[in-house]
PDB file of C-alpha atoms in Angstrom:
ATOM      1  CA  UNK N  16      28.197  36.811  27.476  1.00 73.00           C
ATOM      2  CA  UNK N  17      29.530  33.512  28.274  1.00 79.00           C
ATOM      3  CA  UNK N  18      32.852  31.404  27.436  1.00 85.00           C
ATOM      4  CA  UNK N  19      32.747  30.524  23.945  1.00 88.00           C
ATOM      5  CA  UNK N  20      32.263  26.648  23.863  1.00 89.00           C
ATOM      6  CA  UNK N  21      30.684  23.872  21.893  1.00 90.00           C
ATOM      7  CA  UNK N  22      26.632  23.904  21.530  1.00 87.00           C
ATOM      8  CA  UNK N  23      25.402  19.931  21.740  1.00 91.00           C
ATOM      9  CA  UNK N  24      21.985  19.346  20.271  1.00 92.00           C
ATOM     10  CA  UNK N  25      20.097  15.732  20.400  1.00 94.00           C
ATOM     11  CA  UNK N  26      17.333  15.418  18.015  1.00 92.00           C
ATOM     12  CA  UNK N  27      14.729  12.652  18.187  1.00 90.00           C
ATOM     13  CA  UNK N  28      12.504  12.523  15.267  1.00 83.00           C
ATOM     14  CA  UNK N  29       9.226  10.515  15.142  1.00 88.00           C
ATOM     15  CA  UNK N  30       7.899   7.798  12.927  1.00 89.00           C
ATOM     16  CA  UNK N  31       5.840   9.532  10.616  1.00 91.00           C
ATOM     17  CA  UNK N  32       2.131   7.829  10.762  1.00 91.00           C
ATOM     18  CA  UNK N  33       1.572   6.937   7.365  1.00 92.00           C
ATOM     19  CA  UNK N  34       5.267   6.991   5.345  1.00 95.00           C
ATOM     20  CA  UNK N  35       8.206   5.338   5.460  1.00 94.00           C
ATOM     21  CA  UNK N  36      11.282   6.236   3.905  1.00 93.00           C
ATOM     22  CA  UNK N  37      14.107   4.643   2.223  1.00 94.00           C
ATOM     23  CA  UNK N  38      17.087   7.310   1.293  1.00 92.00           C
ATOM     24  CA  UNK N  39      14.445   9.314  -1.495  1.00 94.00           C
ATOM     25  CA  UNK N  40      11.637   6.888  -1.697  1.00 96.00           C
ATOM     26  CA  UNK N  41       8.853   6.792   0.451  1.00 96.00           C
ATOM     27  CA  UNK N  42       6.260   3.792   0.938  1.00 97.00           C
ATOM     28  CA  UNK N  43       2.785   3.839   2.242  1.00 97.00           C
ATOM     29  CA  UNK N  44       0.266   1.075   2.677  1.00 97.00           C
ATOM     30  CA  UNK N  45      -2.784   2.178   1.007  1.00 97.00           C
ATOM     31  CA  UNK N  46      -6.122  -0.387   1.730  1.00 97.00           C
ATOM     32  CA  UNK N  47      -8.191  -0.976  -1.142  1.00 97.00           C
ATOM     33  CA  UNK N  48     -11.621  -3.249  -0.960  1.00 95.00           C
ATOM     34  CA  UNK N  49     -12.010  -6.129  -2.119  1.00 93.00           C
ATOM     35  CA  UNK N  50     -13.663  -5.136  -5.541  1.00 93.00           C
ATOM     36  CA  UNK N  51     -11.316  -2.450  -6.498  1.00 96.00           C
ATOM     37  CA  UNK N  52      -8.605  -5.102  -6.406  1.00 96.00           C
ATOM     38  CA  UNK N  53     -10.377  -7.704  -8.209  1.00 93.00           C
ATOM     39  CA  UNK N  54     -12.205  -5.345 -11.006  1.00 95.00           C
ATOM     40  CA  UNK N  55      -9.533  -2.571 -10.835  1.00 97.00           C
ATOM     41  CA  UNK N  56      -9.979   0.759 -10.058  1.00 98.00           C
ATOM     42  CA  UNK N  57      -8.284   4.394  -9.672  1.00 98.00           C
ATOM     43  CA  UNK N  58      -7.365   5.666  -6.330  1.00 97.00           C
ATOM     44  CA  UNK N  59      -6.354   8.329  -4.234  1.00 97.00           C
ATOM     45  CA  UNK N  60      -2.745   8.455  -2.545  1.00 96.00           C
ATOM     46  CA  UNK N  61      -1.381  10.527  -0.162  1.00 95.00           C
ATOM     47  CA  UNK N  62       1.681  12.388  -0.725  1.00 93.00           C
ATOM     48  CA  UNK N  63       4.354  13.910   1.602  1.00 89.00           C
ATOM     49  CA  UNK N  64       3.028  17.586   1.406  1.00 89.00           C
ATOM     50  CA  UNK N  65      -0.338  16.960   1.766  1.00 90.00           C
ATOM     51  CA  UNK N  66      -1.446  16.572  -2.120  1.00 93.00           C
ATOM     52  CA  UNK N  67      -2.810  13.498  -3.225  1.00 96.00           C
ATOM     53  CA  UNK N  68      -2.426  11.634  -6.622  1.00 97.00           C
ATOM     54  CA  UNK N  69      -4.261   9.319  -8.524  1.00 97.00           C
ATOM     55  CA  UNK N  70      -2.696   5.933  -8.739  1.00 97.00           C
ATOM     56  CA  UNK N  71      -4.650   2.807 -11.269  1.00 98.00           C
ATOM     57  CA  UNK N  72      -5.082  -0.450  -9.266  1.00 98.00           C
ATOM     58  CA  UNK N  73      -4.697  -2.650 -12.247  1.00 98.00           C
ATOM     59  CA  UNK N  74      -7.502  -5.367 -12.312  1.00 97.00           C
ATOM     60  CA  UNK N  75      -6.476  -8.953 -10.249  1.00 94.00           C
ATOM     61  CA  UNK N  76      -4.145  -7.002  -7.833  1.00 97.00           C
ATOM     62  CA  UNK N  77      -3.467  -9.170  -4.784  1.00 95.00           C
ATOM     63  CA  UNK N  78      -2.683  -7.623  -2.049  1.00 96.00           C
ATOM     64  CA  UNK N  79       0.870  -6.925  -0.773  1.00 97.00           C
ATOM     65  CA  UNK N  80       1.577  -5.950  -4.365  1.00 97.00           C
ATOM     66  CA  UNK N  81       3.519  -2.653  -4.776  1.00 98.00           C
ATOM     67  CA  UNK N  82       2.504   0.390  -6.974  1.00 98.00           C
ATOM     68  CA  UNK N  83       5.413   2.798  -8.157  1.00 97.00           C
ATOM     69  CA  UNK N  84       4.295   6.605  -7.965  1.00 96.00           C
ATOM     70  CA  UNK N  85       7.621   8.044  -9.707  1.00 96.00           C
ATOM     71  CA  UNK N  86       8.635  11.653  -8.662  1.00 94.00           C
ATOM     72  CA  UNK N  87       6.743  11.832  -5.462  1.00 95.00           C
ATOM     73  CA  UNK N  88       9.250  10.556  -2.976  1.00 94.00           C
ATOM     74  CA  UNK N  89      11.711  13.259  -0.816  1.00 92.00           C
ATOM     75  CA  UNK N  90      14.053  15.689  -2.772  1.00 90.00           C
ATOM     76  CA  UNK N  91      17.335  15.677  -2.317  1.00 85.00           C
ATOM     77  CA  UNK N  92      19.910  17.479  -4.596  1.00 86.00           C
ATOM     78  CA  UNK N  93      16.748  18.533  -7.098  1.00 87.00           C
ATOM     79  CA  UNK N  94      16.076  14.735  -7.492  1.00 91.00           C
ATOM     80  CA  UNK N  95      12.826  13.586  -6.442  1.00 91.00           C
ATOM     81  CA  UNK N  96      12.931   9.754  -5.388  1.00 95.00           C
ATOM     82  CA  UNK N  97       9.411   7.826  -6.137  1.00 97.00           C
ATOM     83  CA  UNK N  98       6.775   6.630  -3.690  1.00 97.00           C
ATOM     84  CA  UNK N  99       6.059   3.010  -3.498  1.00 98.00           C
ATOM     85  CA  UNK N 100       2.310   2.607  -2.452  1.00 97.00           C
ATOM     86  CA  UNK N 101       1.658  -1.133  -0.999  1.00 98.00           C
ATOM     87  CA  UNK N 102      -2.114  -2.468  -1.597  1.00 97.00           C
ATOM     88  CA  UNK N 103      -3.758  -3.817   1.353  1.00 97.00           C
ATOM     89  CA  UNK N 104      -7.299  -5.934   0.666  1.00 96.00           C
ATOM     90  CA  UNK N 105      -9.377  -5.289   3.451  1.00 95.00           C
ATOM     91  CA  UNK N 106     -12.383  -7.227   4.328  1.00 92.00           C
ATOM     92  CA  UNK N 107     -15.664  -5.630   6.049  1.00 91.00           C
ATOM     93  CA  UNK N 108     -15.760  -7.243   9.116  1.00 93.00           C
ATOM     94  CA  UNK N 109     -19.744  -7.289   9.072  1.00 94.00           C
ATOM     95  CA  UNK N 110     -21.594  -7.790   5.369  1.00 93.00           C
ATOM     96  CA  UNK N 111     -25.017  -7.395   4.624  1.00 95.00           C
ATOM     97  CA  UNK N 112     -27.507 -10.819   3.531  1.00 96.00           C
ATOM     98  CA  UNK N 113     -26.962  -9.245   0.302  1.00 96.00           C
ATOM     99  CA  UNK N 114     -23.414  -8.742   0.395  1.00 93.00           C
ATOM    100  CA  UNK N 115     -22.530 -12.652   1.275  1.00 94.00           C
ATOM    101  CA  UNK N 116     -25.340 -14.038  -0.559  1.00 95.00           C
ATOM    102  CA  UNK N 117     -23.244 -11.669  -3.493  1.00 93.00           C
ATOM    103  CA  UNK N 118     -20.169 -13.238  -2.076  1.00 90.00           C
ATOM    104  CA  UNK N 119     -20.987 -16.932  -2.378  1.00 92.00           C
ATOM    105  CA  UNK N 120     -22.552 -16.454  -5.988  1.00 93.00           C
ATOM    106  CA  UNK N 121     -18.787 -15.352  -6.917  1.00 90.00           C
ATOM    107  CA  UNK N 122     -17.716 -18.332  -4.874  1.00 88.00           C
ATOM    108  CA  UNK N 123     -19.251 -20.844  -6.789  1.00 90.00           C
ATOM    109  CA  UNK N 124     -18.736 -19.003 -10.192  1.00 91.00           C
ATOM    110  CA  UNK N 125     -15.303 -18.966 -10.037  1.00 85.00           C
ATOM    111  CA  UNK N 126     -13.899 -21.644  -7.862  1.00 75.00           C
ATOM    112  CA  UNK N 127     -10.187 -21.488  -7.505  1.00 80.00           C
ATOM    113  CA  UNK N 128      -7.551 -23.736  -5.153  1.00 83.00           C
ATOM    114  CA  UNK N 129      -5.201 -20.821  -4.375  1.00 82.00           C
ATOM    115  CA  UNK N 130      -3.417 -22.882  -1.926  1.00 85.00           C
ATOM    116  CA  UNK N 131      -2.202 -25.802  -4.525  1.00 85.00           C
ATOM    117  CA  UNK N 132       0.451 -24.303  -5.530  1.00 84.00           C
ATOM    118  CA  UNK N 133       1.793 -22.554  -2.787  1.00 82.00           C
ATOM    119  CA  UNK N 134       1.382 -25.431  -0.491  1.00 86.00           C
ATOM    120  CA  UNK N 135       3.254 -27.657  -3.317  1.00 84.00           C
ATOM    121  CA  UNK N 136       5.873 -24.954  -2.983  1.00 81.00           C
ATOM    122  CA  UNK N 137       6.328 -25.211   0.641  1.00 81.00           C
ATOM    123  CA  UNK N 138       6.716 -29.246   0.396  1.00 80.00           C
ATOM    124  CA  UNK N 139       9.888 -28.728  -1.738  1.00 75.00           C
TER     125      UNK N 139
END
């Protein structure tokens, strides 16, 4: 029953916990251990509505690298962008005598000098 007028809204919207978007994509970190990214394995992802799908963590994936899930990013216009699912290694904090004995085995089977290169990189 009032004067007509103009109606001002101001609407905040919060991070979501788990995604991030970019225009139709989403991303998501997704933590792995440290066996599924050295042997490989098939995971569970989360998806924006709640569903989850199966993504393969291909054998010798470091972490930081990027999996593409097409199809499951937002909708817009009837075309669905992709989610991007980032692998995250994480280490137990506490391991069993078996676990680190397990641990040091690998150690000495496969010793590697990760650093070489990227520290010869860094001198450039």
């Amino acid at each position: 029953g009032g004067p007509s007028g103009d109606l001002l809204l101001t609407i905040h919207v919060a991070a979501h916990p788990v995604f991030t978007a970019e225009g139709k994509n989403l991303h998501v970190r997704v933590p792995v251990t440290v066996t599924e990214a050295a042997l490989g394995a098939t995971i569970e992802v989360p998806t924006l509505n709640g569903d989850r799908v199966k993504v393969k963590v291909p054998a010798g994936t470091s972490s930081g690298t990027t999996l593409r899930v097409k199809g499951h990013g937002l909708t817009h216009e009837r075309k669905a962008g992709d989610l991007f699912a980032t692998v995250e290694i994480h280490v137990p904090k506490k391991l069993s005598k078996q676990a680190k004995e397990s641990l040091r085995a690998l150690a000495e089977a496969m010793p590697q000098d990760v650093r070489s290169p990227w520290l010869a990189e860094s001198e450039r």
